[in-house]
Amino acid sequence: SSEVLEAIENVIQGVLQSLAQKKAPVLTVANRRDWRNIEFKDSVGLQMIPRCTTKQIRSDCPQSAKRFALMLKILSMIYKMVQSNTYATKRDIYYSDTLLFGSQSVVDQIINDISCMLKIPRRSLHVLSTTKGFVAGNLSYTEEDGTKVNCTCSATAVTVPSNVQGIKNLTSHARFILIVEKDATFQRLLDDDFFSKVSPCIMITGRGIPDLNTRLLVRKLWDSFQIPIFTLMDADPHGVEIMCVYKYGSVSMSFEAHHLTVPSIKWLGLLPSDLERLNICKDALIPFTKQDENKLASIQKRPYIACQPLWKKELEIMAASKLKAEIQVLTSLSSNYLSRVYLPNKLQFGGWL
């Protein structure tokens, strides 16, 4: 915490020095969303280059003066929280003055900019994300306040903890971790008691694009147990994008890649090649939209696809057919085909990439 306080004090000192010299204060932040500032490393995923391009948030410019003021406001809130050892969610910060901030996304972006500017992980700033992910299966742990959580017993899933950094005493006999893209598929596997019938495992869903806590938990489980991690996604560009976020990270959070990515993640399904192999009826597939075509083309150009020849082949199959499929398409074969046939066979015979 002293490191965080010192980093904020340095920023404020810079502002005061500028004012003392009768200059307009400026805050300098990295261009987080610029691909030119990103490099791909096999062992880490997408990470920010050391000498990245920056942008200035000036106090004397009408376009950025408000953002400058909001950054100082949030820096002061973080400073107080770190001093008093209290925490707040991004939502709490937004609702402390909705008129001032204008929208939740403004708060989210500023917090990420501050984290990147100070080179301090967001959770060390005492700012927590509102969690939307779920976890279930062979796992138990103790939360920071001493609450014991047992994911094995519950018939319903447990919400991913809002302070992943604080959980301890993780125990599990799981043989693997399964990341499921969608909540509906996750609930279905839960209803089928998949995680105990096939072999002990841990199931996680970020319910679409994963939030920070879900990604932190996947990384923490990998660090703790070093067991295989598989993904179960729709056979469409959006599903591939989500899988890449877990495996290689995202451009906007590349400055935190070391804490968030798990490059050893495997693609279990639904593979575009599975659709032909399983003779899925063409009528059950969905034609591509223009948006799908653009998304797939952009993924195919990314640096990490070049070092994944098998993934590349699957994306080519998808691009050639211009058809996509949701995981639910497997119910056209039988109602419990996913949990009773598809997943057990894939896991037994190594049907992942």
PDB file of C-alpha atoms in Angstrom, residues 235-236 282-289 292 321-326 329:
ATOM      1  CA  ALA A 235     -18.283 -22.251 -33.250  1.00  0.00           C
ATOM      2  CA  ASP A 236     -18.405 -18.608 -34.293  1.00  0.00           C
ATOM      3  CA  LYS A 282     -27.004 -27.530 -42.483  1.00  0.00           C
ATOM      4  CA  ASP A 283     -30.445 -26.160 -41.512  1.00  0.00           C
ATOM      5  CA  ALA A 284     -29.329 -26.074 -37.870  1.00  0.00           C
ATOM      6  CA  LEU A 285     -26.395 -23.750 -38.723  1.00  0.00           C
ATOM      7  CA  ILE A 286     -26.578 -19.949 -38.879  1.00  0.00           C
ATOM      8  CA  PRO A 287     -25.300 -17.938 -41.871  1.00  0.00           C
ATOM      9  CA  PHE A 288     -22.559 -15.348 -41.220  1.00  0.00           C
ATOM     10  CA  THR A 289     -23.421 -11.666 -40.964  1.00  0.00           C
ATOM     11  CA  ASP A 292     -19.037 -12.015 -38.393  1.00  0.00           C
ATOM     12  CA  SER A 321     -18.423 -22.254 -45.013  1.00  0.00           C
ATOM     13  CA  LYS A 322     -19.594 -18.797 -43.803  1.00  0.00           C
ATOM     14  CA  LEU A 323     -21.695 -20.697 -41.268  1.00  0.00           C
ATOM     15  CA  LYS A 324     -21.650 -20.602 -37.481  1.00  0.00           C
ATOM     16  CA  ALA A 325     -23.152 -22.771 -34.752  1.00  0.00           C
ATOM     17  CA  GLU A 326     -24.030 -22.429 -31.094  1.00  0.00           C
ATOM     18  CA  VAL A 329     -26.799 -27.288 -31.940  1.00  0.00           C
TER      19      VAL A 329
END
